[in-house]
């Protein structure tokens, strides 16, 4: 069982909200609250903050009432500014590039953007929630492919080899070096060499520490 985390869920679909709650509680995690709109999310988080009982992560739909446009992601960005240590994982029906970029443009820790279809892959979804709660990243492969594939990124990407781009994409999904090695069927040492080359080509110095993995992805997203 994963390390236990505390979660607040913001999703207007009752069935999906209850389903997410069941998935997480069955794995031993605590769902502190479930709300149906962004206003209720902000209010609930303020009440929890006042009680010094903030959750580890918020799971929120990008589109929520009343307009079903960007209320969810706006609330997520607001909460990250108010509580920098809070993990935020947003769910979306489609890859919405503007919203993904906006969410990832701030702090480089504790962010996630997954397509709702990914929820069906229970183990991966729960792993993503835990990873974001612990300060990691969880980006859907489709999100990574679209964001890194924009034409305005080509000049930046040109310095990477095809294999380095592939490794970067897997890094962006939140995978460890060992997991990347298994996926690509190569040695851990080979992956470490690729990762080092990526850091070097992006100008990320060792002083950045462990955050270089996230910064490597955000450099592309914000360039």
PDB file of C-alpha atoms in Angstrom:
ATOM      1  CA  UNK A   1       0.000   0.000   0.000  1.00  0.00           C
ATOM      2  CA  UNK A   2       1.226   3.506  -0.844  1.00  0.00           C
ATOM      3  CA  UNK A   3       2.036   6.002   1.899  1.00  0.00           C
ATOM      4  CA  UNK A   4      -1.278   7.330   3.164  1.00  0.00           C
ATOM      5  CA  UNK A   5      -2.224  10.773   1.883  1.00  0.00           C
ATOM      6  CA  UNK A   6      -5.098  13.157   2.609  1.00  0.00           C
ATOM      7  CA  UNK A   7      -7.136  14.295  -0.385  1.00  0.00           C
ATOM      8  CA  UNK A   8      -9.832  16.819  -1.272  1.00  0.00           C
ATOM      9  CA  UNK A   9     -11.789  16.051  -4.447  1.00  0.00           C
ATOM     10  CA  UNK A  10     -13.505  18.744  -6.540  1.00  0.00           C
ATOM     11  CA  UNK A  11     -15.689  17.214  -9.259  1.00  0.00           C
ATOM     12  CA  UNK A  12     -19.241  18.150 -10.241  1.00  0.00           C
ATOM     13  CA  UNK A  13     -20.153  14.650 -11.450  1.00  0.00           C
ATOM     14  CA  UNK A  14     -21.447  12.811  -8.400  1.00  0.00           C
ATOM     15  CA  UNK A  15     -20.662   9.414  -9.915  1.00  0.00           C
ATOM     16  CA  UNK A  16     -17.063  10.322 -10.748  1.00  0.00           C
ATOM     17  CA  UNK A  17     -16.544  12.057  -7.401  1.00  0.00           C
ATOM     18  CA  UNK A  18     -17.790   9.008  -5.526  1.00  0.00           C
ATOM     19  CA  UNK A  19     -15.770   6.737  -7.783  1.00  0.00           C
ATOM     20  CA  UNK A  20     -12.553   8.654  -7.097  1.00  0.00           C
ATOM     21  CA  UNK A  21     -13.314   8.561  -3.396  1.00  0.00           C
ATOM     22  CA  UNK A  22     -13.775   4.798  -3.497  1.00  0.00           C
ATOM     23  CA  UNK A  23     -10.565   4.246  -5.485  1.00  0.00           C
ATOM     24  CA  UNK A  24      -8.519   6.240  -2.990  1.00  0.00           C
ATOM     25  CA  UNK A  25     -10.093   4.970   0.230  1.00  0.00           C
ATOM     26  CA  UNK A  26      -9.789   1.369  -0.953  1.00  0.00           C
ATOM     27  CA  UNK A  27      -6.037   2.002  -1.178  1.00  0.00           C
ATOM     28  CA  UNK A  28      -5.923   3.296   2.374  1.00  0.00           C
ATOM     29  CA  UNK A  29      -5.954   7.026   1.670  1.00  0.00           C
ATOM     30  CA  UNK A  30      -8.217   9.582   3.364  1.00  0.00           C
ATOM     31  CA  UNK A  31     -10.628  11.708   1.360  1.00  0.00           C
ATOM     32  CA  UNK A  32     -11.092  14.728   3.615  1.00  0.00           C
ATOM     33  CA  UNK A  33     -13.858  16.331   1.541  1.00  0.00           C
ATOM     34  CA  UNK A  34     -15.658  16.123  -1.783  1.00  0.00           C
ATOM     35  CA  UNK A  35     -17.138  19.228  -3.415  1.00  0.00           C
ATOM     36  CA  UNK A  36     -19.012  19.963  -6.627  1.00  0.00           C
ATOM     37  CA  UNK A  37     -17.731  23.386  -7.711  1.00  0.00           C
ATOM     38  CA  UNK A  38     -14.773  25.743  -7.484  1.00  0.00           C
ATOM     39  CA  UNK A  39     -16.424  28.097  -4.990  1.00  0.00           C
ATOM     40  CA  UNK A  40     -17.035  25.223  -2.592  1.00  0.00           C
ATOM     41  CA  UNK A  41     -13.453  24.065  -3.108  1.00  0.00           C
ATOM     42  CA  UNK A  42     -12.004  27.455  -2.149  1.00  0.00           C
ATOM     43  CA  UNK A  43     -14.327  27.692   0.866  1.00  0.00           C
ATOM     44  CA  UNK A  44     -13.521  24.177   2.044  1.00  0.00           C
ATOM     45  CA  UNK A  45      -9.783  24.733   1.720  1.00  0.00           C
ATOM     46  CA  UNK A  46     -10.036  27.993   3.685  1.00  0.00           C
ATOM     47  CA  UNK A  47     -11.868  26.179   6.485  1.00  0.00           C
ATOM     48  CA  UNK A  48      -9.276  23.380   6.538  1.00  0.00           C
ATOM     49  CA  UNK A  49      -6.440  25.920   6.570  1.00  0.00           C
ATOM     50  CA  UNK A  50      -8.035  27.693   9.541  1.00  0.00           C
ATOM     51  CA  UNK A  51      -8.052  24.360  11.369  1.00  0.00           C
ATOM     52  CA  UNK A  52      -4.447  23.658  10.321  1.00  0.00           C
ATOM     53  CA  UNK A  53      -5.779  20.569   8.581  1.00  0.00           C
ATOM     54  CA  UNK A  54      -4.916  21.128   4.908  1.00  0.00           C
ATOM     55  CA  UNK A  55      -4.861  17.989   2.749  1.00  0.00           C
ATOM     56  CA  UNK A  56      -1.742  16.755   0.983  1.00  0.00           C
ATOM     57  CA  UNK A  57      -3.318  17.082  -2.455  1.00  0.00           C
ATOM     58  CA  UNK A  58      -6.384  18.452  -4.241  1.00  0.00           C
ATOM     59  CA  UNK A  59      -7.812  16.508  -7.182  1.00  0.00           C
ATOM     60  CA  UNK A  60      -9.923  18.874  -9.298  1.00  0.00           C
ATOM     61  CA  UNK A  61     -11.733  18.879 -12.613  1.00  0.00           C
ATOM     62  CA  UNK A  62     -10.533  21.604 -14.997  1.00  0.00           C
ATOM     63  CA  UNK A  63     -14.089  22.557 -15.993  1.00  0.00           C
ATOM     64  CA  UNK A  64     -16.604  23.103 -13.213  1.00  0.00           C
ATOM     65  CA  UNK A  65     -19.881  24.976 -12.552  1.00  0.00           C
ATOM     66  CA  UNK A  66     -21.259  27.483 -13.161  1.00  0.00           C
ATOM     67  CA  UNK A  67     -19.807  28.031 -16.668  1.00  0.00           C
ATOM     68  CA  UNK A  68     -17.927  24.748 -17.101  1.00  0.00           C
ATOM     69  CA  UNK A  69     -14.966  26.551 -18.659  1.00  0.00           C
ATOM     70  CA  UNK A  70     -11.913  27.074 -16.466  1.00  0.00           C
ATOM     71  CA  UNK A  71     -13.214  27.407 -12.890  1.00  0.00           C
ATOM     72  CA  UNK A  72     -11.403  24.295 -11.708  1.00  0.00           C
ATOM     73  CA  UNK A  73      -7.959  25.182 -12.997  1.00  0.00           C
ATOM     74  CA  UNK A  74      -8.355  28.794 -11.840  1.00  0.00           C
ATOM     75  CA  UNK A  75      -9.114  27.537  -8.353  1.00  0.00           C
ATOM     76  CA  UNK A  76      -6.113  25.193  -8.550  1.00  0.00           C
ATOM     77  CA  UNK A  77      -3.769  28.029  -9.485  1.00  0.00           C
ATOM     78  CA  UNK A  78      -5.218  30.197  -6.704  1.00  0.00           C
ATOM     79  CA  UNK A  79      -4.759  27.438  -4.132  1.00  0.00           C
ATOM     80  CA  UNK A  80      -1.159  26.815  -5.181  1.00  0.00           C
ATOM     81  CA  UNK A  81      -0.380  30.492  -4.671  1.00  0.00           C
ATOM     82  CA  UNK A  82      -2.030  30.518  -1.253  1.00  0.00           C
ATOM     83  CA  UNK A  83      -0.525  27.184  -0.159  1.00  0.00           C
ATOM     84  CA  UNK A  84       2.789  26.551  -1.986  1.00  0.00           C
ATOM     85  CA  UNK A  85       3.250  23.134  -0.408  1.00  0.00           C
ATOM     86  CA  UNK A  86      -0.147  21.864  -1.557  1.00  0.00           C
ATOM     87  CA  UNK A  87      -0.191  19.227  -4.286  1.00  0.00           C
ATOM     88  CA  UNK A  88      -2.679  19.851  -7.103  1.00  0.00           C
ATOM     89  CA  UNK A  89      -3.750  17.240  -9.649  1.00  0.00           C
ATOM     90  CA  UNK A  90      -6.242  18.396 -12.275  1.00  0.00           C
ATOM     91  CA  UNK A  91      -8.338  16.134 -14.457  1.00  0.00           C
ATOM     92  CA  UNK A  92      -9.536  17.024 -17.933  1.00  0.00           C
ATOM     93  CA  UNK A  93     -11.594  15.366 -20.650  1.00  0.00           C
ATOM     94  CA  UNK A  94      -9.179  16.620 -23.310  1.00  0.00           C
ATOM     95  CA  UNK A  95      -5.682  18.066 -23.521  1.00  0.00           C
ATOM     96  CA  UNK A  96      -6.266  21.776 -22.962  1.00  0.00           C
ATOM     97  CA  UNK A  97      -2.867  23.271 -23.632  1.00  0.00           C
ATOM     98  CA  UNK A  98      -3.482  26.734 -22.206  1.00  0.00           C
ATOM     99  CA  UNK A  99      -4.728  25.401 -18.881  1.00  0.00           C
ATOM    100  CA  UNK A 100      -1.933  22.842 -18.573  1.00  0.00           C
ATOM    101  CA  UNK A 101       0.702  25.485 -19.254  1.00  0.00           C
ATOM    102  CA  UNK A 102      -0.869  27.917 -16.782  1.00  0.00           C
ATOM    103  CA  UNK A 103      -0.887  25.328 -14.023  1.00  0.00           C
ATOM    104  CA  UNK A 104       2.712  24.304 -14.692  1.00  0.00           C
ATOM    105  CA  UNK A 105       4.016  27.855 -15.018  1.00  0.00           C
ATOM    106  CA  UNK A 106       4.295  28.389 -11.272  1.00  0.00           C
ATOM    107  CA  UNK A 107       6.084  26.257  -8.702  1.00  0.00           C
ATOM    108  CA  UNK A 108       7.769  23.183 -10.127  1.00  0.00           C
ATOM    109  CA  UNK A 109       6.681  20.791  -7.390  1.00  0.00           C
ATOM    110  CA  UNK A 110       3.465  18.961  -6.635  1.00  0.00           C
ATOM    111  CA  UNK A 111       1.580  19.404  -9.894  1.00  0.00           C
ATOM    112  CA  UNK A 112      -0.290  16.983 -12.107  1.00  0.00           C
ATOM    113  CA  UNK A 113      -2.464  17.046 -15.220  1.00  0.00           C
ATOM    114  CA  UNK A 114      -4.201  13.834 -16.266  1.00  0.00           C
ATOM    115  CA  UNK A 115      -6.884  12.982 -18.770  1.00  0.00           C
ATOM    116  CA  UNK A 116      -9.994  11.505 -17.175  1.00  0.00           C
ATOM    117  CA  UNK A 117      -9.593   8.309 -19.171  1.00  0.00           C
ATOM    118  CA  UNK A 118      -6.459   7.654 -17.111  1.00  0.00           C
ATOM    119  CA  UNK A 119      -8.627   7.189 -13.998  1.00  0.00           C
ATOM    120  CA  UNK A 120      -9.639   3.799 -15.397  1.00  0.00           C
ATOM    121  CA  UNK A 121      -6.038   2.682 -14.943  1.00  0.00           C
ATOM    122  CA  UNK A 122      -6.490   2.487 -11.192  1.00  0.00           C
ATOM    123  CA  UNK A 123      -2.945   1.759 -10.105  1.00  0.00           C
ATOM    124  CA  UNK A 124      -1.463   4.510 -12.297  1.00  0.00           C
ATOM    125  CA  UNK A 125      -4.042   7.025 -11.127  1.00  0.00           C
ATOM    126  CA  UNK A 126      -3.527   6.345  -7.430  1.00  0.00           C
ATOM    127  CA  UNK A 127       0.248   6.390  -7.927  1.00  0.00           C
ATOM    128  CA  UNK A 128      -0.112   9.791  -9.593  1.00  0.00           C
ATOM    129  CA  UNK A 129      -2.149  11.175  -6.681  1.00  0.00           C
ATOM    130  CA  UNK A 130       0.467   9.981  -4.188  1.00  0.00           C
ATOM    131  CA  UNK A 131       3.355  11.285  -6.304  1.00  0.00           C
ATOM    132  CA  UNK A 132       1.813  14.766  -6.564  1.00  0.00           C
ATOM    133  CA  UNK A 133       0.983  14.756  -2.845  1.00  0.00           C
ATOM    134  CA  UNK A 134       4.652  14.063  -2.135  1.00  0.00           C
ATOM    135  CA  UNK A 135       5.854  16.957  -4.293  1.00  0.00           C
ATOM    136  CA  UNK A 136       6.370  15.123  -7.578  1.00  0.00           C
ATOM    137  CA  UNK A 137       4.786  15.594 -10.982  1.00  0.00           C
ATOM    138  CA  UNK A 138       2.247  13.537 -12.906  1.00  0.00           C
ATOM    139  CA  UNK A 139       1.686  14.575 -16.508  1.00  0.00           C
ATOM    140  CA  UNK A 140      -0.438  12.491 -18.842  1.00  0.00           C
ATOM    141  CA  UNK A 141       1.573  11.168 -21.813  1.00  0.00           C
ATOM    142  CA  UNK A 142      -0.895  12.883 -24.171  1.00  0.00           C
ATOM    143  CA  UNK A 143      -0.338  16.195 -22.389  1.00  0.00           C
ATOM    144  CA  UNK A 144       3.428  15.787 -22.626  1.00  0.00           C
ATOM    145  CA  UNK A 145       3.246  14.896 -26.313  1.00  0.00           C
ATOM    146  CA  UNK A 146       1.123  17.929 -27.174  1.00  0.00           C
ATOM    147  CA  UNK A 147       3.013  20.455 -25.063  1.00  0.00           C
ATOM    148  CA  UNK A 148       6.451  19.302 -26.159  1.00  0.00           C
ATOM    149  CA  UNK A 149       5.309  18.965 -29.755  1.00  0.00           C
ATOM    150  CA  UNK A 150       4.324  22.595 -30.331  1.00  0.00           C
ATOM    151  CA  UNK A 151       6.154  24.133 -33.249  1.00  0.00           C
ATOM    152  CA  UNK A 152       7.518  26.992 -31.184  1.00  0.00           C
ATOM    153  CA  UNK A 153       9.447  24.422 -29.128  1.00  0.00           C
ATOM    154  CA  UNK A 154      11.344  22.995 -32.091  1.00  0.00           C
ATOM    155  CA  UNK A 155      14.398  25.252 -31.726  1.00  0.00           C
ATOM    156  CA  UNK A 156      14.777  24.190 -28.118  1.00  0.00           C
ATOM    157  CA  UNK A 157      14.200  20.539 -28.872  1.00  0.00           C
ATOM    158  CA  UNK A 158      16.683  20.582 -31.713  1.00  0.00           C
ATOM    159  CA  UNK A 159      19.585  20.191 -29.311  1.00  0.00           C
ATOM    160  CA  UNK A 160      18.298  16.871 -27.981  1.00  0.00           C
ATOM    161  CA  UNK A 161      18.727  13.503 -29.642  1.00  0.00           C
ATOM    162  CA  UNK A 162      15.583  11.437 -30.341  1.00  0.00           C
ATOM    163  CA  UNK A 163      16.440   9.179 -27.397  1.00  0.00           C
ATOM    164  CA  UNK A 164      16.924  12.180 -25.090  1.00  0.00           C
ATOM    165  CA  UNK A 165      13.520  13.500 -26.126  1.00  0.00           C
ATOM    166  CA  UNK A 166      12.008  10.124 -25.337  1.00  0.00           C
ATOM    167  CA  UNK A 167      13.688  10.078 -21.928  1.00  0.00           C
ATOM    168  CA  UNK A 168      12.483  13.634 -21.237  1.00  0.00           C
ATOM    169  CA  UNK A 169       8.927  12.628 -22.082  1.00  0.00           C
ATOM    170  CA  UNK A 170       9.089   9.762 -19.603  1.00  0.00           C
ATOM    171  CA  UNK A 171      10.630  12.073 -16.998  1.00  0.00           C
ATOM    172  CA  UNK A 172       7.700  14.425 -17.521  1.00  0.00           C
ATOM    173  CA  UNK A 173       5.337  11.558 -16.712  1.00  0.00           C
ATOM    174  CA  UNK A 174       7.022  11.392 -13.312  1.00  0.00           C
ATOM    175  CA  UNK A 175       8.939   8.161 -13.870  1.00  0.00           C
ATOM    176  CA  UNK A 176      12.146   7.375 -12.026  1.00  0.00           C
ATOM    177  CA  UNK A 177      15.367   6.493 -13.836  1.00  0.00           C
ATOM    178  CA  UNK A 178      14.810   2.822 -13.065  1.00  0.00           C
ATOM    179  CA  UNK A 179      11.270   2.953 -14.449  1.00  0.00           C
ATOM    180  CA  UNK A 180      12.529   4.682 -17.591  1.00  0.00           C
ATOM    181  CA  UNK A 181      15.218   2.031 -18.006  1.00  0.00           C
ATOM    182  CA  UNK A 182      12.591  -0.715 -17.812  1.00  0.00           C
ATOM    183  CA  UNK A 183      10.359   1.076 -20.301  1.00  0.00           C
ATOM    184  CA  UNK A 184      13.167   1.581 -22.831  1.00  0.00           C
ATOM    185  CA  UNK A 185      14.822  -1.768 -22.061  1.00  0.00           C
ATOM    186  CA  UNK A 186      18.210  -0.188 -21.330  1.00  0.00           C
ATOM    187  CA  UNK A 187      20.478  -0.049 -18.280  1.00  0.00           C
ATOM    188  CA  UNK A 188      20.044   2.401 -15.431  1.00  0.00           C
ATOM    189  CA  UNK A 189      23.465   3.796 -16.313  1.00  0.00           C
ATOM    190  CA  UNK A 190      22.360   4.554 -19.864  1.00  0.00           C
ATOM    191  CA  UNK A 191      19.344   6.474 -18.586  1.00  0.00           C
ATOM    192  CA  UNK A 192      21.503   8.404 -16.114  1.00  0.00           C
ATOM    193  CA  UNK A 193      23.769   9.434 -18.981  1.00  0.00           C
ATOM    194  CA  UNK A 194      20.816  10.627 -21.073  1.00  0.00           C
ATOM    195  CA  UNK A 195      19.383  12.574 -18.129  1.00  0.00           C
ATOM    196  CA  UNK A 196      22.760  14.213 -17.479  1.00  0.00           C
ATOM    197  CA  UNK A 197      22.976  15.222 -21.140  1.00  0.00           C
ATOM    198  CA  UNK A 198      19.473  16.721 -20.973  1.00  0.00           C
ATOM    199  CA  UNK A 199      20.407  18.779 -17.916  1.00  0.00           C
ATOM    200  CA  UNK A 200      23.607  19.929 -19.614  1.00  0.00           C
ATOM    201  CA  UNK A 201      21.864  20.981 -22.832  1.00  0.00           C
ATOM    202  CA  UNK A 202      19.202  22.856 -20.878  1.00  0.00           C
ATOM    203  CA  UNK A 203      21.802  24.638 -18.770  1.00  0.00           C
ATOM    204  CA  UNK A 204      20.545  23.199 -15.490  1.00  0.00           C
ATOM    205  CA  UNK A 205      23.439  23.181 -13.044  1.00  0.00           C
ATOM    206  CA  UNK A 206      23.932  20.646 -10.230  1.00  0.00           C
ATOM    207  CA  UNK A 207      23.030  23.401  -7.758  1.00  0.00           C
ATOM    208  CA  UNK A 208      19.404  22.928  -8.779  1.00  0.00           C
ATOM    209  CA  UNK A 209      19.491  19.559  -6.975  1.00  0.00           C
ATOM    210  CA  UNK A 210      16.618  17.115  -7.389  1.00  0.00           C
ATOM    211  CA  UNK A 211      14.424  19.860  -8.850  1.00  0.00           C
ATOM    212  CA  UNK A 212      16.320  19.616 -12.127  1.00  0.00           C
ATOM    213  CA  UNK A 213      14.036  16.796 -13.251  1.00  0.00           C
ATOM    214  CA  UNK A 214      10.995  19.045 -13.014  1.00  0.00           C
ATOM    215  CA  UNK A 215      12.827  22.110 -14.298  1.00  0.00           C
ATOM    216  CA  UNK A 216      13.909  20.143 -17.357  1.00  0.00           C
ATOM    217  CA  UNK A 217      10.258  19.740 -18.328  1.00  0.00           C
ATOM    218  CA  UNK A 218       9.171  23.234 -17.289  1.00  0.00           C
ATOM    219  CA  UNK A 219      11.959  24.770 -19.346  1.00  0.00           C
ATOM    220  CA  UNK A 220      10.204  23.436 -22.443  1.00  0.00           C
ATOM    221  CA  UNK A 221       6.740  24.351 -21.287  1.00  0.00           C
ATOM    222  CA  UNK A 222       7.708  27.952 -20.575  1.00  0.00           C
ATOM    223  CA  UNK A 223      10.161  28.612 -23.413  1.00  0.00           C
TER     224      UNK A 223
END
